[in-house]
Tab-separated table of C-alpha atoms and ligand atoms in Angstrom:
chain	number	residue	atom	x	y	z
A	1	MET	CA	-6.789	20.482	-1.737
A	2	GLU	CA	-7.968	22.118	-4.933
A	3	VAL	CA	-7.080	20.690	-8.269
A	4	SER	CA	-7.807	22.696	-11.369
A	5	GLY	CA	-7.890	20.994	-14.678
A	6	SER	CA	-10.181	20.712	-17.650
A	7	VAL	CA	-13.089	18.347	-17.276
A	8	THR	CA	-12.726	14.994	-18.991
A	9	THR	CA	-15.999	13.521	-20.159
A	10	ALA	CA	-16.732	9.891	-20.879
A	11	ARG	CA	-17.266	10.896	-24.510
A	12	ASP	CA	-13.821	12.532	-24.694
A	13	MET	CA	-12.287	9.196	-23.690
A	14	GLY	CA	-14.233	7.224	-26.279
A	15	LEU	CA	-16.460	5.818	-23.551
A	16	VAL	CA	-20.133	5.998	-22.781
A	17	GLY	CA	-21.613	6.558	-19.319
A	18	CYS	CA	-24.817	4.935	-18.099
A	19	THR	CA	-27.294	7.517	-16.805
A	20	ARG	CA	-29.051	4.930	-14.636
A	21	CYS	CA	-26.195	3.250	-12.733
A	22	TYR	CA	-23.295	5.640	-13.575
A	23	SER	CA	-21.063	2.808	-14.805
A	24	VAL	CA	-18.821	3.271	-17.837
A	25	SER	CA	-18.599	1.129	-20.980
A	26	SER	CA	-16.671	1.397	-24.203
A	27	ARG	CA	-18.312	3.321	-27.044
A	28	GLY	CA	-20.613	1.206	-29.169
A	29	THR	CA	-21.849	-0.975	-26.318
A	30	ALA	CA	-25.617	-1.251	-26.835
A	31	HIS	CA	-26.704	-2.114	-23.316
A	32	CYS	CA	-25.134	-1.347	-19.970
A	33	PRO	CA	-23.483	-4.527	-18.654
A	34	ARG	CA	-24.333	-3.571	-15.078
A	35	CYS	CA	-27.991	-2.487	-15.219
A	36	GLY	CA	-29.101	-3.397	-18.732
A	37	SER	CA	-30.378	0.022	-19.786
A	38	ALA	CA	-29.817	1.194	-23.363
A	39	LEU	CA	-26.606	3.207	-23.718
A	40	GLN	CA	-26.286	6.419	-25.709
A	41	SER	CA	-23.458	8.894	-25.387
A	42	ARG	CA	-25.979	11.667	-26.144
A	43	ASP	CA	-29.653	11.268	-26.881
A	44	ARG	CA	-29.796	12.460	-30.511
A	45	LEU	CA	-33.567	12.697	-30.547
A	46	SER	CA	-33.625	14.499	-27.212
A	47	LEU	CA	-34.591	17.940	-28.540
A	48	GLN	CA	-37.296	16.650	-30.883
A	49	LYS	CA	-38.886	14.728	-28.014
A	50	VAL	CA	-38.650	17.736	-25.709
A	51	TRP	CA	-40.397	20.028	-28.222
A	52	ALA	CA	-43.083	17.433	-28.980
A	53	TRP	CA	-44.018	16.927	-25.303
A	54	TRP	CA	-43.654	20.634	-24.621
A	55	LEU	CA	-46.137	21.512	-27.365
A	56	VAL	CA	-48.809	18.980	-26.295
A	57	GLY	CA	-48.320	20.121	-22.707
A	58	LEU	CA	-48.919	23.734	-23.700
A	59	MET	CA	-51.950	22.754	-25.775
A	60	CYS	CA	-53.469	21.070	-22.711
A	61	TYR	CA	-52.624	23.993	-20.457
A	62	ILE	CA	-54.851	26.400	-22.433
A	63	PRO	CA	-58.163	24.509	-21.937
A	64	ALA	CA	-57.033	23.841	-18.348
A	65	ASN	CA	-57.403	27.583	-17.794
A	66	LEU	CA	-60.552	28.136	-19.851
A	67	TYR	CA	-62.779	25.347	-18.493
A	68	PRO	CA	-64.010	25.244	-14.884
A	69	MET	CA	-61.815	23.374	-12.401
A	70	LEU	CA	-64.560	23.020	-9.771
A	71	GLU	CA	-68.341	23.265	-9.710
A	72	THR	CA	-69.814	24.190	-6.354
A	73	ARG	CA	-73.529	23.697	-5.691
A	74	THR	CA	-75.103	25.115	-2.568
A	75	LEU	CA	-78.726	25.660	-1.517
A	76	VAL	CA	-78.750	29.088	-3.097
A	77	SER	CA	-76.330	28.948	-5.993
A	78	VAL	CA	-74.415	26.968	-8.593
A	79	GLN	CA	-70.967	28.286	-9.262
A	80	SER	CA	-68.241	27.058	-11.583
A	81	ASP	CA	-64.747	28.366	-11.166
A	82	THR	CA	-61.772	28.403	-13.480
A	83	ILE	CA	-58.330	28.313	-11.828
A	84	VAL	CA	-57.835	32.077	-11.990
A	85	GLY	CA	-61.520	32.812	-11.312
A	86	GLY	CA	-61.444	30.703	-8.162
A	87	ALA	CA	-58.366	32.509	-6.888
A	88	VAL	CA	-59.880	35.938	-7.624
A	89	ASP	CA	-63.027	34.888	-5.776
A	90	LEU	CA	-61.023	33.770	-2.725
A	91	ALA	CA	-59.093	37.053	-2.752
A	92	ARG	CA	-62.374	39.021	-2.910
A	93	HIS	CA	-63.530	37.184	0.219
A	94	GLY	CA	-60.340	38.191	1.954
A	95	ASN	CA	-58.562	34.817	1.650
A	96	TRP	CA	-55.413	36.421	0.268
A	97	GLY	CA	-53.080	33.666	1.482
A	98	VAL	CA	-54.919	30.766	-0.166
A	99	ALA	CA	-55.496	32.818	-3.317
A	100	ALA	CA	-51.772	33.522	-3.562
A	101	ILE	CA	-50.898	29.835	-3.062
A	102	ILE	CA	-53.290	28.811	-5.848
A	103	LEU	CA	-51.981	31.458	-8.239
A	104	VAL	CA	-48.367	30.465	-7.593
A	105	ALA	CA	-48.964	26.688	-7.801
A	106	SER	CA	-51.367	26.615	-10.753
A	107	VAL	CA	-50.365	29.612	-12.843
A	108	LEU	CA	-46.890	30.885	-12.034
A	109	ILE	CA	-45.113	27.492	-11.682
A	110	PRO	CA	-46.594	25.921	-14.859
A	111	VAL	CA	-45.790	29.030	-16.915
A	112	VAL	CA	-42.244	29.178	-15.506
A	113	LYS	CA	-41.816	25.472	-16.340
A	114	PHE	CA	-42.787	26.028	-19.978
A	115	VAL	CA	-40.371	28.955	-20.209
A	116	ILE	CA	-37.450	27.051	-18.601
A	117	VAL	CA	-37.871	23.893	-20.698
A	118	ALA	CA	-38.063	25.994	-23.875
A	119	GLY	CA	-35.024	27.988	-22.742
A	120	LEU	CA	-32.984	24.821	-22.112
A	121	ALA	CA	-33.858	23.368	-25.510
A	122	LEU	CA	-33.196	26.688	-27.289
A	123	GLY	CA	-29.871	26.991	-25.453
A	124	VAL	CA	-28.687	23.692	-26.927
A	125	TRP	CA	-30.145	24.494	-30.313
A	126	LEU	CA	-29.028	28.071	-30.880
A	127	GLY	CA	-26.000	28.188	-28.638
A	128	PRO	CA	-26.083	29.218	-25.006
A	129	LYS	CA	-26.455	32.759	-23.690
A	130	VAL	CA	-26.343	31.606	-20.070
A	131	PRO	CA	-23.451	29.756	-18.325
A	132	GLU	CA	-23.786	25.951	-18.049
A	133	GLY	CA	-23.913	25.915	-14.245
A	134	GLN	CA	-26.899	28.229	-14.275
A	135	ARG	CA	-28.703	26.268	-16.980
A	136	HIS	CA	-28.073	23.074	-15.047
A	137	PHE	CA	-29.584	24.734	-11.975
A	138	TRP	CA	-32.803	25.534	-13.904
A	139	TYR	CA	-32.864	21.987	-15.255
A	140	GLU	CA	-32.783	20.605	-11.708
A	141	ILE	CA	-35.509	23.045	-10.625
A	142	VAL	CA	-37.827	21.824	-13.396
A	143	GLU	CA	-37.026	18.191	-12.628
A	144	TYR	CA	-37.824	18.784	-8.985
A	145	ILE	CA	-40.974	20.932	-9.100
A	146	GLY	CA	-42.566	19.327	-12.175
A	147	ARG	CA	-44.399	16.548	-10.352
A	148	TRP	CA	-45.564	18.815	-7.509
A	149	SER	CA	-47.971	20.610	-9.874
A	150	MET	CA	-50.155	17.502	-9.665
A	151	ILE	CA	-51.171	18.707	-6.199
A	152	ASP	CA	-53.995	20.775	-7.781
A	153	VAL	CA	-55.601	17.691	-9.264
A	154	PHE	CA	-55.383	15.913	-5.907
A	155	VAL	CA	-56.948	18.884	-4.105
A	156	VAL	CA	-59.857	18.838	-6.568
A	157	ALA	CA	-60.280	15.091	-5.942
A	158	ILE	CA	-60.225	15.521	-2.163
A	159	LEU	CA	-62.672	18.455	-2.181
A	160	SER	CA	-65.081	16.645	-4.517
A	161	SER	CA	-65.105	13.424	-2.542
A	162	LEU	CA	-65.402	15.176	0.819
A	163	VAL	CA	-67.930	17.908	0.095
A	164	GLN	CA	-70.920	15.705	-0.704
A	165	LEU	CA	-73.504	17.064	1.697
A	166	GLN	CA	-76.560	16.335	-0.451
A	167	ALA	CA	-78.661	19.493	-0.948
A	168	LEU	CA	-76.587	21.625	1.401
A	169	ALA	CA	-73.398	21.733	-0.610
A	170	SER	CA	-71.584	19.603	-3.137
A	171	ILE	CA	-68.452	20.016	-5.210
A	172	THR	CA	-67.826	18.241	-8.499
A	173	PRO	CA	-64.635	18.321	-10.568
A	174	GLY	CA	-64.726	20.282	-13.812
A	175	ARG	CA	-63.254	19.440	-17.199
A	176	ALA	CA	-60.176	21.591	-16.564
A	177	SER	CA	-58.881	19.053	-14.019
A	178	LEU	CA	-58.313	16.492	-16.792
A	179	PHE	CA	-56.497	18.979	-19.042
A	180	PHE	CA	-54.445	20.241	-16.122
A	181	ALA	CA	-53.343	16.692	-15.207
A	182	LEU	CA	-52.429	15.964	-18.842
A	183	SER	CA	-50.463	19.210	-19.018
A	184	VAL	CA	-48.475	18.247	-15.900
A	185	ILE	CA	-47.779	14.740	-17.271
A	186	PHE	CA	-46.626	16.070	-20.658
A	187	THR	CA	-44.341	18.725	-19.141
A	188	MET	CA	-42.808	16.036	-16.904
A	189	LEU	CA	-42.166	13.936	-20.024
A	190	ALA	CA	-40.663	16.979	-21.777
A	191	ALA	CA	-38.238	17.557	-18.884
A	192	LYS	CA	-37.398	13.823	-18.734
A	193	SER	CA	-36.631	13.752	-22.466
A	194	PHE	CA	-34.055	16.493	-22.110
A	195	ASP	CA	-30.543	15.019	-22.058
A	196	SER	CA	-28.828	17.325	-19.559
A	197	ARG	CA	-25.393	16.291	-20.837
A	198	LEU	CA	-26.145	18.494	-23.864
A	199	ILE	CA	-26.000	21.566	-21.600
A	200	TRP	CA	-22.331	20.926	-20.914
A	201	ASP	CA	-21.390	20.005	-24.493
A	202	THR	CA	-22.338	23.372	-25.956
A	203	GLY	CA	-20.471	25.110	-23.177
A	204	GLN	CA	-17.233	23.358	-23.915
A	205	SER	CA	-17.010	24.333	-27.558
A	206	ASP	CA	-18.380	27.873	-27.293
A	207	ILE	CA	-17.059	29.305	-24.075
A	208	ALA	CA	-13.937	27.177	-23.786
A	209	SER	CA	-11.483	30.004	-24.251
A	210	ASN	CA	-12.738	32.430	-21.609
A	211	ARG	CA	-14.247	29.882	-19.270
A	212	ARG	CA	-12.653	29.079	-15.983
A	213	THR	CA	-12.416	25.361	-15.506
A	214	PRO	CA	-14.227	24.018	-12.463
A	215	ALA	CA	-12.240	23.650	-9.299
A	216	VAL	CA	-12.258	20.106	-8.051
A	217	ASP	CA	-12.044	19.663	-4.310
A	218	VAL	CA	-10.215	16.546	-3.394
A	219	LYS	CA	-10.168	15.411	0.170
A	220	GLY	CA	-7.607	12.768	1.012
A	221	ASP	CA	-6.429	10.102	-1.369
A	222	LEU	CA	-9.524	9.112	-3.286
A	223	SER	CA	-8.243	7.020	-6.108
A	224	ALA	CA	-6.455	3.959	-4.895
B	1	MET	CA	-18.044	16.473	1.200
B	2	THR	CA	-15.926	14.588	-1.253
B	3	THR	CA	-15.453	15.275	-4.895
B	4	PRO	CA	-13.987	12.412	-6.884
B	5	GLN	CA	-10.872	12.973	-8.908
B	6	MET	CA	-10.729	13.215	-12.673
B	7	PRO	CA	-8.546	10.660	-14.377
B	8	THR	CA	-5.680	12.957	-15.325
B	9	GLN	CA	-4.355	11.201	-18.395
B	10	GLN	CA	-5.652	8.732	-20.920
B	11	PRO	CA	-5.630	5.411	-19.108
B	12	SER	CA	-3.467	3.028	-21.082
B	13	PRO	CA	-5.517	0.262	-22.688
B	14	PRO	CA	-7.049	-2.000	-21.652
B	15	ILE	CA	-8.987	0.572	-19.621
B	16	ASP	CA	-10.218	-0.733	-16.308
B	17	LEU	CA	-13.803	0.427	-16.743
B	18	ASP	CA	-14.790	-0.850	-13.306
B	19	ARG	CA	-12.686	1.856	-11.717
B	20	LEU	CA	-14.441	4.686	-13.555
B	21	ILE	CA	-17.713	6.453	-12.867
B	22	ALA	CA	-19.526	8.894	-15.192
B	23	CYS	CA	-21.808	11.654	-13.954
B	24	PRO	CA	-25.318	10.896	-15.297
B	25	ASN	CA	-26.143	14.600	-15.666
B	26	CYS	CA	-23.026	16.078	-17.280
B	27	ASP	CA	-20.933	13.077	-18.447
B	28	ALA	CA	-17.857	14.098	-16.395
B	29	LEU	CA	-15.617	11.078	-15.913
B	30	TYR	CA	-14.005	10.232	-12.569
B	31	THR	CA	-11.903	7.525	-11.019
B	32	THR	CA	-14.354	5.914	-8.598
B	33	PRO	CA	-13.486	7.261	-5.154
B	34	THR	CA	-13.653	5.252	-1.960
B	35	VAL	CA	-16.447	6.894	-0.014
B	36	GLU	CA	-16.891	6.270	3.701
B	37	SER	CA	-20.356	5.573	5.129
B	38	GLN	CA	-22.203	8.880	5.841
B	39	ASP	CA	-19.922	10.683	3.390
B	40	LYS	CA	-20.919	11.734	-0.120
B	41	ALA	CA	-19.130	12.077	-3.450
B	42	TYR	CA	-20.394	14.929	-5.625
B	43	CYS	CA	-19.697	15.677	-9.263
B	44	GLY	CA	-17.242	18.575	-9.262
B	45	ARG	CA	-18.902	20.197	-12.248
B	46	CYS	CA	-22.686	19.928	-11.783
B	47	HIS	CA	-22.791	18.859	-8.103
B	48	THR	CA	-24.936	15.768	-8.664
B	49	VAL	CA	-24.556	13.304	-5.773
B	50	LEU	CA	-22.771	10.305	-7.256
B	51	ILE	CA	-22.074	8.021	-4.305
B	52	ALA	CA	-23.620	8.274	-0.824
B	53	PRO	CA	-23.243	4.972	0.996
B	54	ARG	CA	-24.855	4.418	4.398
B	55	ARG	CA	-24.139	1.577	6.744
B	56	LYS	CA	-27.234	-0.600	7.277
B	57	ALA	CA	-29.128	1.461	4.650
B	58	GLY	CA	-30.589	-1.728	3.176
B	59	LYS	CA	-32.243	-2.821	6.418
B	60	GLN	CA	-33.547	0.677	7.113
B	61	LEU	CA	-34.912	1.004	3.574
B	62	ILE	CA	-36.786	-2.297	3.902
B	63	ALA	CA	-38.225	-1.255	7.259
B	64	LEU	CA	-39.369	2.106	5.861
B	65	ALA	CA	-40.810	0.482	2.733
B	66	LEU	CA	-42.866	-1.953	4.854
B	67	THR	CA	-44.128	0.924	7.006
B	68	VAL	CA	-45.234	2.922	3.974
B	69	LEU	CA	-46.960	-0.143	2.477
B	70	ILE	CA	-48.996	-0.547	5.666
B	71	LEU	CA	-49.810	3.185	5.804
B	72	ILE	CA	-51.021	3.330	2.204
B	73	THR	CA	-53.125	0.192	2.623
B	74	ALA	CA	-54.750	1.602	5.748
B	75	ALA	CA	-55.403	5.020	4.218
B	76	THR	CA	-56.863	3.400	1.113
B	77	LEU	CA	-59.451	1.408	3.001
B	78	PHE	CA	-60.423	3.610	5.943
B	79	PRO	CA	-61.895	7.115	5.789
B	80	PHE	CA	-59.069	9.561	6.320
B	81	LEU	CA	-60.919	12.865	6.288
B	82	ALA	CA	-64.379	13.873	7.483
B	83	ILE	CA	-66.387	17.100	7.494
B	84	ASP	CA	-69.400	18.347	9.419
B	85	ALA	CA	-71.538	21.226	8.180
B	86	GLY	CA	-75.093	22.191	9.069
B	87	GLY	CA	-75.683	18.930	10.904
B	88	MET	CA	-74.496	16.851	7.968
B	89	HIS	CA	-71.550	14.467	8.118
B	90	HIS	CA	-69.476	13.038	5.305
B	91	ASP	CA	-66.195	11.155	5.207
B	92	ALA	CA	-63.934	9.818	2.470
B	93	SER	CA	-61.241	7.199	1.984
B	94	ILE	CA	-58.516	7.352	-0.668
B	95	LEU	CA	-60.502	4.943	-2.804
B	96	GLN	CA	-63.467	7.341	-2.792
B	97	THR	CA	-61.145	10.286	-3.410
B	98	ALA	CA	-59.536	8.734	-6.471
B	99	PHE	CA	-62.962	7.932	-7.906
B	100	ALA	CA	-64.235	11.490	-7.454
B	101	PHE	CA	-63.797	11.915	-11.216
B	102	GLU	CA	-66.772	10.410	-13.034
B	103	GLY	CA	-68.141	10.172	-16.547
B	104	ALA	CA	-65.814	11.804	-19.074
B	105	LEU	CA	-63.210	12.252	-16.338
B	106	LEU	CA	-63.084	8.553	-15.357
B	107	GLY	CA	-59.631	8.210	-16.951
B	108	LEU	CA	-58.382	10.753	-14.456
B	109	SER	CA	-59.675	8.584	-11.585
B	110	VAL	CA	-57.567	5.712	-12.893
B	111	ALA	CA	-54.523	7.986	-13.184
B	112	VAL	CA	-54.957	9.348	-9.659
B	113	MET	CA	-55.300	5.795	-8.324
B	114	MET	CA	-52.062	4.871	-10.131
B	115	PHE	CA	-50.159	7.927	-8.848
B	116	ILE	CA	-51.160	7.687	-5.194
B	117	VAL	CA	-51.692	3.963	-4.548
B	118	VAL	CA	-50.634	1.515	-7.280
B	119	ILE	CA	-47.264	2.991	-8.331
B	120	PRO	CA	-46.013	3.841	-4.802
B	121	MET	CA	-46.909	0.334	-3.582
B	122	LEU	CA	-45.460	-1.422	-6.617
B	123	ARG	CA	-42.243	0.560	-6.272
B	124	LEU	CA	-41.865	-0.381	-2.613
B	125	ILE	CA	-42.595	-4.065	-3.244
B	126	LEU	CA	-39.926	-4.091	-5.975
B	127	LEU	CA	-37.479	-2.385	-3.620
B	128	ILE	CA	-38.082	-4.957	-0.882
B	129	TYR	CA	-37.678	-7.778	-3.428
B	130	VAL	CA	-34.338	-6.323	-4.600
B	131	LEU	CA	-32.876	-5.440	-1.202
B	132	THR	CA	-33.830	-8.481	0.889
B	133	PRO	CA	-31.232	-10.882	-0.597
B	134	ILE	CA	-28.571	-8.147	-0.472
B	135	ILE	CA	-28.901	-7.482	3.260
B	136	ARG	CA	-28.749	-11.219	3.965
B	137	ASP	CA	-25.544	-11.504	1.911
B	138	ARG	CA	-27.193	-13.840	-0.547
B	139	PRO	CA	-26.831	-13.665	-4.332
B	140	PRO	CA	-29.222	-11.114	-5.923
B	141	ALA	CA	-32.800	-12.194	-6.630
B	142	ARG	CA	-33.478	-13.658	-10.073
B	143	TRP	CA	-35.080	-10.570	-11.640
B	144	ALA	CA	-33.333	-8.094	-9.353
B	145	LYS	CA	-31.841	-5.883	-12.085
B	146	ARG	CA	-35.104	-5.572	-13.991
B	147	ALA	CA	-37.016	-5.000	-10.778
B	148	PHE	CA	-34.719	-2.217	-9.588
B	149	GLY	CA	-34.686	-0.670	-13.077
B	150	LEU	CA	-38.497	-0.585	-13.087
B	151	SER	CA	-38.575	0.796	-9.561
B	152	GLU	CA	-36.234	3.612	-10.640
B	153	ALA	CA	-38.307	4.379	-13.741
B	154	LEU	CA	-41.471	4.612	-11.608
B	155	ASN	CA	-39.841	6.972	-9.128
B	156	PRO	CA	-41.076	10.321	-10.551
B	157	TRP	CA	-44.631	8.947	-10.953
B	158	SER	CA	-44.924	7.860	-7.339
B	159	MET	CA	-46.863	10.772	-5.836
B	160	ALA	CA	-48.124	9.621	-2.436
B	161	GLU	CA	-46.304	12.441	-0.647
B	162	ILE	CA	-47.720	15.064	-3.030
B	163	PHE	CA	-51.208	13.758	-2.302
B	164	ALA	CA	-50.448	14.046	1.405
B	165	LEU	CA	-49.657	17.741	0.994
B	166	GLY	CA	-52.803	18.067	-1.141
B	167	CYS	CA	-54.799	16.944	1.936
B	168	ALA	CA	-53.364	19.847	3.900
B	169	VAL	CA	-54.228	22.361	1.158
B	170	ALA	CA	-57.780	21.003	0.864
B	171	LEU	CA	-58.258	21.289	4.638
B	172	VAL	CA	-57.179	24.940	4.588
B	173	LYS	CA	-59.598	25.672	1.751
B	174	LEU	CA	-62.475	24.013	3.602
B	175	SER	CA	-61.793	25.391	7.053
B	176	ASP	CA	-64.045	28.430	6.446
B	177	LEU	CA	-66.965	26.426	5.123
B	178	ALA	CA	-67.152	23.413	7.358
B	179	GLN	CA	-65.903	21.703	10.472
B	180	VAL	CA	-63.063	19.478	9.292
B	181	GLN	CA	-62.073	16.351	11.197
B	182	TYR	CA	-58.665	14.864	10.761
B	183	GLY	CA	-59.220	11.145	10.370
B	184	PRO	CA	-56.363	8.903	11.522
B	185	ALA	CA	-55.119	8.505	7.971
B	186	ALA	CA	-54.395	12.235	7.715
B	187	TRP	CA	-51.792	11.713	10.414
B	188	LEU	CA	-50.540	8.607	8.672
B	189	PHE	CA	-50.015	10.720	5.577
B	190	ALA	CA	-48.018	13.309	7.475
B	191	ILE	CA	-45.691	10.501	8.607
B	192	LEU	CA	-45.547	9.304	5.019
B	193	VAL	CA	-44.093	12.600	3.784
B	194	VAL	CA	-41.282	12.360	6.343
B	195	ILE	CA	-40.553	8.737	5.433
B	196	VAL	CA	-40.357	9.503	1.714
B	197	VAL	CA	-37.753	12.190	2.401
B	198	VAL	CA	-35.721	9.864	4.663
B	199	THR	CA	-35.903	7.029	2.104
B	200	ASP	CA	-34.497	9.311	-0.604
B	201	SER	CA	-31.562	10.281	1.584
B	202	LEU	CA	-30.762	6.635	2.423
B	203	MET	CA	-30.854	5.385	-1.135
B	204	CYS	CA	-27.485	5.183	-2.881
B	205	ARG	CA	-28.264	4.081	-6.440
B	206	TYR	CA	-24.624	3.497	-7.291
B	207	SER	CA	-24.125	1.134	-4.332
B	208	ILE	CA	-27.314	-0.819	-5.040
B	209	TRP	CA	-26.491	-1.325	-8.716
B	210	LYS	CA	-22.962	-2.344	-7.798
B	211	SER	CA	-24.165	-4.944	-5.320
B	212	LEU	CA	-26.549	-6.367	-7.945
B	213	ASP	CA	-23.662	-6.761	-10.386
B	214	GLN	CA	-22.375	-10.120	-9.237
C	1	LIG	ZN1	-26.125	1.052	-16.244
C	2	LIG	ZN1	-21.870	16.148	-13.252
C-alpha cells in the first residue's frame, strides 16, 4: 500500500526528537529521558562548527601534500616521497594499479570530502540548488567514507615498522603523516557537526509548492 | 521492508510520546511500528534504518565482542607481519606498528594506538557490560545508559577494521621489494573485518535504548 501525504516532523508537532535513541520529547526538554543526551530541535551552531572544522582540516591538508609522507633509505639512495610524488614514482615503475589506489584514496577522496561538506553547508546557508534526497545521499557518503581515509596513516605505520632491515633498507614516516591524520580527524568532526535535519528544513520552505511529497510504503497494519 | 506510518493528525493531548519515533537524520515523525525480528523499518523520507530487531541479537553481539577482544589482544602482543629481504628478517606486532612514529610524530603514535587498540576494546567492553544483564532478563546495569552512550560516541573512532585493510594495502606495496610473510594475526585481522560488519548489522540501537529504559 502506498500512502502519500506531507511529511510531519517532530518540530512541526512542537516536539523534539533525540538523534541518539530516536525517542520523542516535548519541546523545551533539556535532556532525553530515555538516553540522557542533550536535546535540540536543530543545532543552531551547526554551520559555524562545520566551517570551523572544515577550515582547520583544509589547513592541515596543504602541508600533508607538501611534506614527505615516507622516507626510504636503501644501500644506494635516500628518497623522500610526498603523497603525489610517491604515486607518480610507482606509476613510472609500472605499478599503475597501486598508484591509482593511492591517488584515489589520498587525493581524490579528501578533495571530494571538502567539496561535499562545503556544498552541504552552503546549501543550508544560501538555499538549496540540489534536491534534499540527493544532498542527504552525499551527506551519508561523507559520513561513511570519512574515517576510511585514515588507512593511509596506518599503511605508513605498517611500512615503517616492518621495513627495518638495518643498512639494506629502512622506511621512516615523514611529517606529512601527522598533518594528514589531523586533516582526516578535522574533516570527520566537520561532518559530525553538520545537523542533517537542516537539509530537509530548507527543502520544505523553498521547494514545497512544486515538490512531490514522498511516497510512504506501508506494509500491513503498523500502528496498533 | 517496512516503512512506519506518519501520524496523520495532531494527536490530541496528552500526546503519548512513547508511541512516537523521530528519524535522527531528517526529523520525520512516525507512530512506532511493530517490527518483526529480521524485518526493518526505514524512514520513508531519507531511508535511514530506524528499527531492525533480531532475535537473540544480544547473545550474538556478546559472543562477537568477546571474539574481537581476544583477536585484538593477540594481534597486539604477537608479531602479525614479517618480511624477508636479502637474507634479513624483520617482524612487527601492532604495538611496534603504532609506535613507528617517533620524535615530533610521537603524538601520532598515541592516536594510532587509540584508534586501533584502545577505543575498539573499550567500546566492546562497554557493549558487553550493557548487554549482559539484558540477555539474562535482569534490570539494566547501574551505569548502562552512560556506558552505551559512550560506546555509541566512540563508534566512528573505532578503526580496527580500517587498520586491517591497511595491512592488505601495505602487503601489496611491499610485494615487489621483499618476501612478505603473513603472520597469524594477519588472518585474525581478516576475520575481524567480517565480524565488524556482522556486528553492525545485528545492532538495533532503538531496541537497545528501549530495553535500557526501565
Ligand atoms: Zn535519547
Ligand atoms: Zn529520515
